[in-house]
C-alpha cells in the first residue's frame, strides 16, 4: 500500500534522477531505505563511468551495502523512478531487498511485471513485495522529456 512515506522517498529518487539528467545520463534515480532512513542512493551513471552495470539501482544497492556493511539488504525498500531491468531486479533478489517501489513502468525492458517478473519469480529463492505507479506520471514525464530533447 502506497503511503506518504513512499511518496516522499520517491520524491528523493526523482531528485537523483535529475542529477543523472544533468550529467547527460538517462534520468533514473534510486534510494534504499532501512527503518525509515536512506542508507544508499544512486542515479544512472553507465555513460560517464563507462560501466554498463552502473544503473541507479545498482549504485544505490552498492552504497547501501557499504553503509550497512553487509551484502544482505534485509528489511530494506528500494525506491526507483523506473521499473527495474533484469540485471537490477536480479541484484535486488540476490541482495534480499524486502520491498520494491517504482514509478514508471518500462514496457521495453521492465523486469518487475512488464516484460518479466524476476522480483516475484517462483523459481528464485527470494521474492520482493512490489508496488508500482508511485509518482508514475511525474517519473514518466521526466523520461519522455529527456528522450524528446535528444531526438
N, CA, C and O atoms as a DFTB+ gen file, in Angstrom:
604 C
 N C O
     1  1       0.836      -1.184       0.000
     2  2       0.000       0.000       0.000
     3  2       0.879       1.245       0.000
     4  3       1.808       1.356       0.801
     5  1       0.588       2.170      -0.889
     6  2       1.365       3.401      -1.023
     7  2       1.026       4.337       0.129
     8  3      -0.139       4.543       0.468
     9  1       2.067       4.892       0.714
    10  2       1.894       5.814       1.832
    11  2       2.541       7.159       1.509
    12  3       3.202       7.312       0.482
    13  1       2.343       8.110       2.384
    14  2       3.015       9.408       2.243
    15  2       4.518       9.231       2.307
    16  3       5.264       9.961       1.655
    17  1       4.961       8.271       3.085
    18  2       6.393       7.972       3.189
    19  2       6.915       7.500       1.840
    20  3       7.987       7.924       1.408
    21  1       6.159       6.617       1.162
    22  2       6.557       6.155      -0.168
    23  2       6.691       7.330      -1.129
    24  3       7.652       7.405      -1.894
    25  1       5.743       8.230      -1.088
    26  2       5.777       9.398      -1.979
    27  2       7.008      10.251      -1.673
    28  3       7.683      10.719      -2.589
    29  1       7.298      10.452      -0.397
    30  2       8.450      11.273      -0.016
    31  2       9.765      10.660      -0.491
    32  3      10.631      11.372      -1.001
    33  1       9.919       9.355      -0.330
    34  2      11.161       8.715      -0.787
    35  2      11.238       8.698      -2.314
    36  3      12.327       8.798      -2.880
    37  1      10.094       8.571      -2.980
    38  2      10.102       8.640      -4.446
    39  2      10.490      10.042      -4.900
    40  3      11.171      10.192      -5.914
    41  1      10.075      11.055      -4.177
    42  2      10.487      12.430      -4.499
    43  2      12.014      12.543      -4.456
    44  3      12.612      13.192      -5.313
    45  1      12.640      11.915      -3.463
    46  2      14.100      11.934      -3.381
    47  2      14.707      11.194      -4.572
    48  3      15.700      11.647      -5.142
    49  1      14.123      10.072      -4.946
    50  2      14.607       9.342      -6.121
    51  2      14.490      10.212      -7.367
    52  3      15.358      10.165      -8.239
    53  1      13.426      11.001      -7.457
    54  2      13.262      11.893      -8.609
    55  2      14.317      13.000      -8.609
    56  3      14.793      13.396      -9.673
    57  1      14.683      13.498      -7.437
    58  2      15.779      14.485      -7.361
    59  2      17.065      13.872      -7.894
    60  3      17.814      14.524      -8.622
    61  1      17.320      12.622      -7.533
    62  2      18.519      11.938      -8.020
    63  2      18.450      11.701      -9.525
    64  3      19.470      11.766     -10.212
    65  1      17.256      11.428     -10.038
    66  2      17.089      11.269     -11.491
    67  2      17.463      12.564     -12.206
    68  3      18.040      12.535     -13.293
    69  1      17.136      13.684     -11.602
    70  2      17.521      14.972     -12.209
    71  2      19.043      15.144     -12.215
    72  3      19.590      15.782     -13.114
    73  1      19.728      14.579     -11.216
    74  2      21.200      14.591     -11.221
    75  2      21.724      13.812     -12.424
    76  3      22.659      14.246     -13.097
    77  1      21.122      12.677     -12.684
    78  2      21.517      11.880     -13.847
    79  2      21.317      12.688     -15.126
    80  3      22.187      12.711     -15.996
    81  1      20.184      13.341     -15.231
    82  2      19.894      14.131     -16.433
    83  2      20.915      15.244     -16.618
    84  3      21.361      15.499     -17.737
    85  1      21.291      15.914     -15.519
    86  2      22.302      16.977     -15.609
    87  2      23.640      16.435     -16.109
    88  3      24.432      17.163     -16.708
    89  1      23.880      15.147     -15.856
    90  2      25.119      14.501     -16.309
    91  2      24.944      13.846     -17.680
    92  3      25.798      13.071     -18.111
    93  1      23.833      14.157     -18.369
    94  2      23.515      13.596     -19.681
    95  2      23.348      12.082     -19.660
    96  3      23.645      11.396     -20.638
    97  1      22.871      11.577     -18.537
    98  2      22.520      10.162     -18.391
    99  2      20.996      10.053     -18.432
   100  3      20.300      11.039     -18.184
   101  1      20.477       8.880     -18.737
   102  2      19.037       8.662     -18.689
   103  2      18.573       8.945     -17.255
   104  3      19.137       8.392     -16.311
   105  1      17.562       9.792     -17.077
   106  2      17.178      10.232     -15.736
   107  2      16.432       9.176     -14.924
   108  3      15.203       9.102     -14.934
   109  1      17.212       8.373     -14.230
   110  2      16.667       7.387     -13.307
   111  2      17.412       7.561     -11.988
   112  3      18.639       7.658     -11.957
   113  1      16.646       7.600     -10.903
   114  2      17.225       7.721      -9.568
   115  2      16.666       6.655      -8.653
   116  3      15.557       6.162      -8.856
   117  1      17.454       6.299      -7.633
   118  2      17.044       5.244      -6.703
   119  2      17.554       5.532      -5.297
   120  3      18.622       6.115      -5.114
   121  1      16.771       5.112      -4.311
   122  2      17.194       5.175      -2.919
   123  2      16.857       3.849      -2.244
   124  3      15.854       3.210      -2.558
   125  1      17.717       3.455      -1.313
   126  2      17.471       2.281      -0.482
   127  2      17.222       2.795       0.929
   128  3      17.986       3.602       1.458
   129  1      16.136       2.310       1.529
   130  2      15.703       2.779       2.843
   131  2      15.625       1.606       3.803
   132  3      15.122       0.535       3.463
   133  1      16.131       1.825       5.004
   134  2      16.010       0.830       6.085
   135  2      15.569       1.566       7.348
   136  3      16.185       2.554       7.749
   137  1      14.520       1.085       7.957
   138  2      13.993       1.680       9.188
   139  2      13.733       3.178       9.032
   140  3      13.990       3.960       9.948
   141  1      13.222       3.568       7.868
   142  2      12.854       4.951       7.631
   143  2      13.994       5.894       7.315
   144  3      13.795       7.107       7.245
   145  1      15.194       5.352       7.123
   146  2      16.383       6.166       6.854
   147  2      16.997       5.736       5.529
   148  3      17.117       4.541       5.257
   149  1      17.384       6.703       4.707
   150  2      18.074       6.394       3.451
   151  2      19.474       5.888       3.779
   152  3      20.252       6.565       4.451
   153  1      19.785       4.675       3.291
   154  2      21.103       4.085       3.534
   155  2      21.915       3.958       2.248
   156  3      23.090       3.595       2.289
   157  1      21.297       4.253       1.116
   158  2      22.006       4.218      -0.158
   159  2      21.251       5.010      -1.202
   160  3      20.021       4.985      -1.244
   161  1      21.986       5.713      -2.042
   162  2      21.387       6.496      -3.126
   163  2      22.169       6.267      -4.400
   164  3      23.346       5.907      -4.371
   165  1      21.496       6.481      -5.525
   166  2      22.202       6.376      -6.793
   167  2      21.389       6.957      -7.925
   168  3      20.170       7.101      -7.836
   169  1      22.087       7.284      -8.985
   170  2      21.445       7.684     -10.226
   171  2      22.218       7.047     -11.353
   172  3      23.363       6.630     -11.177
   173  1      21.594       6.970     -12.508
   174  2      22.224       6.326     -13.664
   175  2      23.578       6.961     -13.958
   176  3      23.708       8.185     -13.993
   177  1      24.585       6.113     -14.170
   178  2      25.939       6.569     -14.471
   179  2      26.683       5.709     -15.486
   180  3      27.910       5.795     -15.550
   181  1      26.008       4.887     -16.278
   182  2      26.774       3.994     -17.151
   183  2      27.596       4.724     -18.208
   184  3      28.696       4.281     -18.539
   185  1      27.095       5.814     -18.735
   186  2      27.811       6.529     -19.801
   187  2      29.062       7.188     -19.238
   188  3      30.163       6.969     -19.743
   189  1      28.899       7.985     -18.207
   190  2      30.028       8.721     -17.627
   191  2      31.062       7.837     -16.970
   192  3      32.244       8.178     -16.947
   193  1      30.637       6.703     -16.433
   194  2      31.578       5.817     -15.744
   195  2      32.089       4.687     -16.637
   196  3      32.919       3.882     -16.214
   197  1      31.586       4.630     -17.888
   198  2      31.941       3.526     -18.784
   199  2      31.715       2.172     -18.111
   200  3      32.548       1.268     -18.183
   201  1      30.554       2.065     -17.453
   202  2      30.221       0.873     -16.701
   203  2      28.779       0.483     -17.008
   204  3      27.852       1.147     -16.544
   205  1      28.572      -0.583     -17.780
   206  2      27.207      -0.967     -18.136
   207  2      26.364      -1.395     -16.940
   208  3      25.142      -1.483     -17.056
   209  1      26.986      -1.662     -15.798
   210  2      26.226      -2.055     -14.614
   211  2      25.864      -0.872     -13.720
   212  3      25.219      -1.063     -12.689
   213  1      26.256       0.321     -14.080
   214  2      26.057       1.495     -13.213
   215  2      24.657       2.096     -13.347
   216  3      24.498       3.306     -13.511
   217  1      23.653       1.234     -13.274
   218  2      22.273       1.717     -13.233
   219  2      22.014       2.287     -11.840
   220  3      22.711       1.953     -10.882
   221  1      21.012       3.142     -11.742
   222  2      20.694       3.799     -10.471
   223  2      20.512       2.794      -9.335
   224  3      21.005       3.004      -8.227
   225  1      19.800       1.700      -9.618
   226  2      19.537       0.711      -8.574
   227  2      20.817       0.049      -8.083
   228  3      20.998      -0.151      -6.882
   229  1      21.702      -0.290      -9.012
   230  2      22.954      -0.952      -8.648
   231  2      23.823      -0.002      -7.825
   232  3      24.418      -0.410      -6.827
   233  1      23.895       1.248      -8.237
   234  2      24.673       2.245      -7.487
   235  2      24.111       2.383      -6.071
   236  3      24.868       2.429      -5.102
   237  1      22.787       2.449      -5.956
   238  2      22.152       2.578      -4.643
   239  2      22.355       1.324      -3.793
   240  3      22.614       1.426      -2.593
   241  1      22.241       0.139      -4.404
   242  2      22.466      -1.108      -3.670
   243  2      23.900      -1.187      -3.155
   244  3      24.131      -1.595      -2.016
   245  1      24.852      -0.803      -3.982
   246  2      26.259      -0.830      -3.562
   247  2      26.485       0.119      -2.387
   248  3      27.168      -0.223      -1.423
   249  1      25.903       1.316      -2.480
   250  2      26.054       2.304      -1.400
   251  2      25.425       1.790      -0.109
   252  3      25.995       1.952       0.970
   253  1      24.257       1.175      -0.219
   254  2      23.580       0.646       0.967
   255  2      24.388      -0.487       1.600
   256  3      24.523      -0.551       2.822
   257  1      24.916      -1.370       0.774
   258  2      25.714      -2.483       1.289
   259  2      26.952      -1.970       2.020
   260  3      27.317      -2.496       3.072
   261  1      27.594      -0.949       1.467
   262  2      28.763      -0.364       2.130
   263  2      28.361       0.288       3.450
   264  3      29.036       0.121       4.466
   265  1      27.261       1.029       3.425
   266  2      26.785       1.723       4.628
   267  2      26.417       0.729       5.730
   268  3      26.766       0.930       6.893
   269  1      25.713      -0.340       5.362
   270  2      25.254      -1.324       6.339
   271  2      26.302      -2.396       6.642
   272  3      26.145      -3.193       7.566
   273  1      27.369      -2.400       5.849
   274  2      28.461      -3.359       6.000
   275  2      27.987      -4.812       5.875
   276  3      28.390      -5.696       6.631
   277  1      27.111      -5.014       4.881
   278  2      26.622      -6.355       4.578
   279  2      26.078      -6.381       3.161
   280  3      25.562      -5.382       2.660
   281  1      26.199      -7.532       2.526
   282  2      25.646      -7.663       1.180
   283  2      24.190      -8.103       1.209
   284  3      23.530      -8.092       0.170
   285  1      23.681      -8.483       2.352
   286  2      22.282      -8.869       2.510
   287  2      21.509      -7.652       3.015
   288  3      21.641      -7.251       4.172
   289  1      20.719      -7.089       2.149
   290  2      19.991      -5.861       2.487
   291  2      18.591      -6.198       2.995
   292  3      17.581      -5.759       2.444
   293  1      18.567      -6.986       4.054
   294  2      17.319      -7.453       4.644
   295  2      16.495      -6.275       5.174
   296  3      17.044      -5.287       5.662
   297  1      15.201      -6.396       5.071
   298  2      14.265      -5.393       5.605
   299  2      14.489      -3.999       5.025
   300  3      14.290      -2.995       5.711
   301  1      14.903      -3.942       3.764
   302  2      15.057      -2.655       3.090
   303  2      13.996      -2.500       2.012
   304  3      13.399      -3.472       1.550
   305  1      13.782      -1.253       1.627
   306  2      12.912      -0.924       0.499
   307  2      13.745      -0.141      -0.501
   308  3      14.461       0.790      -0.130
   309  1      13.651      -0.516      -1.758
   310  2      14.315       0.225      -2.822
   311  2      13.258       0.994      -3.598
   312  3      12.297       0.413      -4.102
   313  1      13.444       2.305      -3.691
   314  2      12.581       3.194      -4.462
   315  2      13.327       3.578      -5.720
   316  3      14.490       3.975      -5.653
   317  1      12.675       3.466      -6.870
   318  2      13.315       3.810      -8.134
   319  2      12.278       4.404      -9.076
   320  3      11.116       3.997      -9.076
   321  1      12.705       5.360      -9.869
   322  2      11.779       6.097     -10.728
   323  2      11.303       5.306     -11.934
   324  3      10.272       5.644     -12.515
   325  1      12.023       4.268     -12.326
   326  2      11.669       3.451     -13.488
   327  2      11.724       1.979     -13.100
   328  3      12.617       1.555     -12.367
   329  1      10.780       1.218     -13.589
   330  2      10.759      -0.225     -13.338
   331  2      12.129      -0.833     -13.650
   332  3      12.687      -0.583     -14.718
   333  1      12.667      -1.621     -12.737
   334  2      13.996      -2.198     -12.933
   335  2      14.086      -3.144     -14.136
   336  3      13.121      -3.811     -14.508
   337  1      15.279      -3.172     -14.722
   338  2      15.595      -4.123     -15.788
   339  2      15.923      -5.472     -15.150
   340  3      15.913      -5.600     -13.925
   341  1      16.207      -6.462     -15.964
   342  2      16.517      -7.802     -15.467
   343  2      17.760      -7.813     -14.575
   344  3      17.775      -8.495     -13.550
   345  1      18.789      -7.074     -14.948
   346  2      20.010      -7.027     -14.141
   347  2      19.719      -6.471     -12.756
   348  3      20.138      -7.043     -11.749
   349  1      19.006      -5.365     -12.708
   350  2      18.741      -4.705     -11.433
   351  2      17.764      -5.509     -10.581
   352  3      17.931      -5.610      -9.366
   353  1      16.750      -6.076     -11.218
   354  2      15.796      -6.913     -10.488
   355  2      16.512      -8.125      -9.897
   356  3      16.258      -8.501      -8.753
   357  1      17.399      -8.732     -10.671
   358  2      18.168      -9.863     -10.174
   359  2      19.062      -9.481      -9.005
   360  3      19.189     -10.239      -8.044
   361  1      19.672      -8.322      -9.081
   362  2      20.522      -7.852      -7.977
   363  2      19.702      -7.656      -6.708
   364  3      20.175      -7.953      -5.611
   365  1      18.485      -7.163      -6.849
   366  2      17.619      -6.968      -5.680
   367  2      17.239      -8.308      -5.055
   368  3      17.183      -8.437      -3.832
   369  1      16.982      -9.292      -5.894
   370  2      16.668     -10.629      -5.383
   371  2      17.871     -11.172      -4.615
   372  3      17.716     -11.669      -3.500
   373  1      19.059     -11.082      -5.195
   374  2      20.262     -11.601      -4.541
   375  2      20.577     -10.862      -3.249
   376  3      21.092     -11.459      -2.303
   377  1      20.272      -9.564      -3.199
   378  2      20.537      -8.757      -2.007
   379  2      19.477      -8.964      -0.925
   380  3      19.647      -8.517       0.209
   381  1      18.389      -9.638      -1.277
   382  2      17.274      -9.890      -0.357
   383  2      16.547      -8.611       0.058
   384  3      16.088      -8.485       1.193
   385  1      16.450      -7.664      -0.879
   386  2      15.641      -6.467      -0.628
   387  2      14.219      -6.935      -0.326
   388  3      13.702      -7.829      -0.996
   389  1      13.600      -6.347       0.661
   390  2      12.257      -6.790       1.054
   391  2      11.178      -6.246       0.130
   392  3      10.242      -6.958      -0.231
   393  1      11.315      -4.974      -0.250
   394  2      10.231      -4.307      -0.972
   395  2      10.800      -3.410      -2.061
   396  3      11.824      -2.753      -1.871
   397  1      10.129      -3.393      -3.194
   398  2      10.465      -2.526      -4.320
   399  2       9.283      -1.600      -4.569
   400  3       8.134      -2.037      -4.636
   401  1       9.586      -0.317      -4.706
   402  2       8.574       0.675      -5.065
   403  2       9.109       1.419      -6.283
   404  3      10.184       2.015      -6.226
   405  1       8.357       1.385      -7.393
   406  2       8.833       2.107      -8.575
   407  2       7.753       2.994      -9.146
   408  3       6.563       2.823      -8.882
   409  1       8.213       3.963      -9.948
   410  2       7.312       4.930     -10.557
   411  2       6.789       4.458     -11.896
   412  3       5.755       3.793     -11.965
   413  1       7.496       4.797     -12.959
   414  2       7.066       4.483     -14.323
   415  2       7.348       3.027     -14.670
   416  3       8.373       2.471     -14.275
   417  1       6.437       2.421     -15.408
   418  2       6.687       1.074     -15.926
   419  2       7.593       1.181     -17.147
   420  3       7.671       2.229     -17.789
   421  1       8.271       0.092     -17.453
   422  2       9.151       0.053     -18.619
   423  2       8.683      -1.064     -19.550
   424  3       9.049      -2.225     -19.370
   425  1       7.864      -0.701     -20.554
   426  2       7.307      -1.732     -21.434
   427  2       8.329      -2.386     -22.357
   428  3       8.004      -3.366     -23.027
   429  1       9.554      -1.871     -22.408
   430  2      10.587      -2.459     -23.264
   431  2      11.545      -3.373     -22.521
   432  3      12.061      -4.332     -23.094
   433  1      11.788      -3.078     -21.241
   434  2      12.793      -3.865     -20.518
   435  2      12.412      -4.139     -19.066
   436  3      13.239      -4.649     -18.309
   437  1      11.216      -3.823     -18.665
   438  2      10.807      -3.969     -17.273
   439  2      10.808      -5.407     -16.797
   440  3      10.251      -6.291     -17.449
   441  1      11.439      -5.635     -15.654
   442  2      11.555      -6.998     -15.128
   443  2      10.873      -7.148     -13.767
   444  3      11.224      -8.018     -12.971
   445  1       9.894      -6.282     -13.524
   446  2       9.101      -6.391     -12.293
   447  2       7.626      -6.376     -12.652
   448  3       6.801      -5.794     -11.948
   449  1       7.312      -7.033     -13.767
   450  2       5.921      -7.172     -14.170
   451  2       5.616      -6.835     -15.607
   452  3       4.658      -7.376     -16.160
   453  1       6.388      -5.961     -16.246
   454  2       6.063      -5.556     -17.618
   455  2       6.439      -6.612     -18.660
   456  3       5.575      -7.086     -19.398
   457  1       7.706      -6.979     -18.724
   458  2       8.189      -7.990     -19.666
   459  2       8.447      -9.308     -18.926
   460  3       8.000     -10.376     -19.344
   461  1       9.165      -9.199     -17.840
   462  2       9.473     -10.323     -16.963
   463  2       8.979      -9.957     -15.569
   464  3       8.595      -8.815     -15.314
   465  1       8.993     -10.936     -14.672
   466  2       8.698     -10.624     -13.280
   467  2       9.708     -11.355     -12.408
   468  3       9.368     -12.270     -11.658
   469  1      10.945     -10.929     -12.526
   470  2      12.047     -11.541     -11.794
   471  2      11.880     -11.346     -10.296
   472  3      12.215     -12.236      -9.513
   473  1      11.365     -10.196      -9.891
   474  2      11.268      -9.889      -8.462
   475  2      10.285     -10.784      -7.724
   476  3      10.292     -10.836      -6.494
   477  1       9.432     -11.494      -8.475
   478  2       8.474     -12.385      -7.823
   479  2       8.439     -13.768      -8.469
   480  3       7.443     -14.483      -8.358
   481  1       9.517     -14.141      -9.140
   482  2       9.551     -15.421      -9.856
   483  2       9.618     -16.589      -8.872
   484  3      10.464     -16.613      -7.978
   485  1       8.733     -17.535      -9.044
   486  2       8.613     -18.672      -8.128
   487  2       9.855     -19.562      -8.096
   488  3      10.098     -20.238      -7.096
   489  1      10.641     -19.574      -9.165
   490  2      11.820     -20.437      -9.207
   491  2      12.994     -19.871      -8.410
   492  3      13.955     -20.588      -8.133
   493  1      12.926     -18.611      -8.047
   494  2      14.031     -17.985      -7.308
   495  2      13.814     -18.148      -5.804
   496  3      12.696     -18.387      -5.347
   497  1      14.897     -18.014      -5.046
   498  2      14.821     -18.277      -3.610
   499  2      14.392     -17.065      -2.780
   500  3      14.356     -17.150      -1.553
   501  1      14.072     -15.959      -3.411
   502  2      13.600     -14.773      -2.704
   503  2      12.653     -14.010      -3.609
   504  3      12.875     -13.924      -4.816
   505  1      11.617     -13.466      -3.040
   506  2      10.678     -12.620      -3.778
   507  2      10.503     -11.307      -3.028
   508  3      10.538     -11.268      -1.798
   509  1      10.315     -10.242      -3.783
   510  2      10.120      -8.923      -3.197
   511  2       8.650      -8.556      -3.214
   512  3       7.909      -8.963      -4.109
   513  1       8.234      -7.793      -2.233
   514  2       6.938      -7.133      -2.304
   515  2       7.128      -6.007      -3.318
   516  3       8.150      -5.322      -3.288
   517  1       6.167      -5.806      -4.210
   518  2       6.311      -4.770      -5.236
   519  2       5.124      -3.828      -5.235
   520  3       3.971      -4.244      -5.111
   521  1       5.433      -2.553      -5.376
   522  2       4.422      -1.504      -5.502
   523  2       4.815      -0.663      -6.704
   524  3       5.907      -0.096      -6.738
   525  1       3.939      -0.582      -7.679
   526  2       4.254       0.199      -8.878
   527  2       3.351       1.419      -8.965
   528  3       2.310       1.493      -8.311
   529  1       3.771       2.368      -9.783
   530  2       2.936       3.515     -10.077
   531  2       3.045       4.678      -9.112
   532  3       2.251       5.615      -9.200
   533  1       4.001       4.652      -8.191
   534  2       4.162       5.761      -7.257
   535  2       4.812       6.933      -7.987
   536  3       5.947       6.833      -8.453
   537  1       4.091       8.031      -8.082
   538  2       4.550       9.212      -8.829
   539  2       4.812       8.861     -10.297
   540  3       5.691       9.439     -10.936
   541  1       4.048       7.919     -10.814
   542  2       4.276       7.400     -12.167
   543  2       4.231       8.489     -13.230
   544  3       5.083       8.518     -14.119
   545  1       3.261       9.373     -13.153
   546  2       3.141      10.410     -14.187
   547  2       4.358      11.315     -14.200
   548  3       4.880      11.627     -15.270
   549  1       4.817      11.740     -13.044
   550  2       5.987      12.620     -12.973
   551  2       7.251      11.890     -13.429
   552  3       8.071      12.458     -14.149
   553  1       7.405      10.648     -13.014
   554  2       8.580       9.873     -13.426
   555  2       8.580       9.653     -14.932
   556  3       9.609       9.810     -15.588
   557  1       7.442       9.295     -15.468
   558  2       7.310       9.061     -16.907
   559  2       7.552      10.335     -17.698
   560  3       8.230      10.308     -18.725
   561  1       7.002      11.458     -17.228
   562  2       7.167      12.740     -17.921
   563  2       8.644      13.137     -17.993
   564  3       9.097      13.668     -19.006
   565  1       9.388      12.880     -16.923
   566  2      10.813      13.206     -16.909
   567  2      11.559      12.411     -17.973
   568  3      12.392      12.959     -18.695
   569  1      11.262      11.129     -18.069
   570  2      11.914      10.270     -19.059
   571  2      11.525      10.669     -20.478
   572  3      12.385      10.750     -21.355
   573  1      10.251      10.916     -20.709
   574  2       9.779      11.296     -22.043
   575  2      10.426      12.602     -22.485
   576  3      10.872      12.716     -23.627
   577  1      10.482      13.583     -21.598
   578  2      11.099      14.873     -21.943
   579  2      12.576      14.709     -22.282
   580  3      13.088      15.363     -23.191
   581  1      13.253      13.840     -21.553
   582  2      14.671      13.586     -21.805
   583  2      14.871      13.057     -23.215
   584  3      15.734      13.546     -23.944
   585  1      14.080      12.061     -23.609
   586  2      14.267      11.440     -24.916
   587  2      13.771      12.331     -26.042
   588  3      14.355      12.309     -27.126
   589  1      12.733      13.102     -25.836
   590  2      12.260      14.056     -26.846
   591  2      13.353      15.088     -27.138
   592  3      13.577      15.447     -28.294
   593  1      14.026      15.560     -26.099
   594  2      15.075      16.562     -26.267
   595  2      16.267      16.026     -27.045
   596  3      17.013      16.809     -27.633
   597  1      16.462      14.729     -27.063
   598  2      17.600      14.140     -27.754
   599  2      17.292      13.687     -29.169
   600  3      18.193      13.239     -29.878
   601  1      16.049      13.790     -29.592
   602  2      15.680      13.352     -30.945
   603  2      15.684      14.494     -31.916
   604  3      15.397      14.301     -33.098
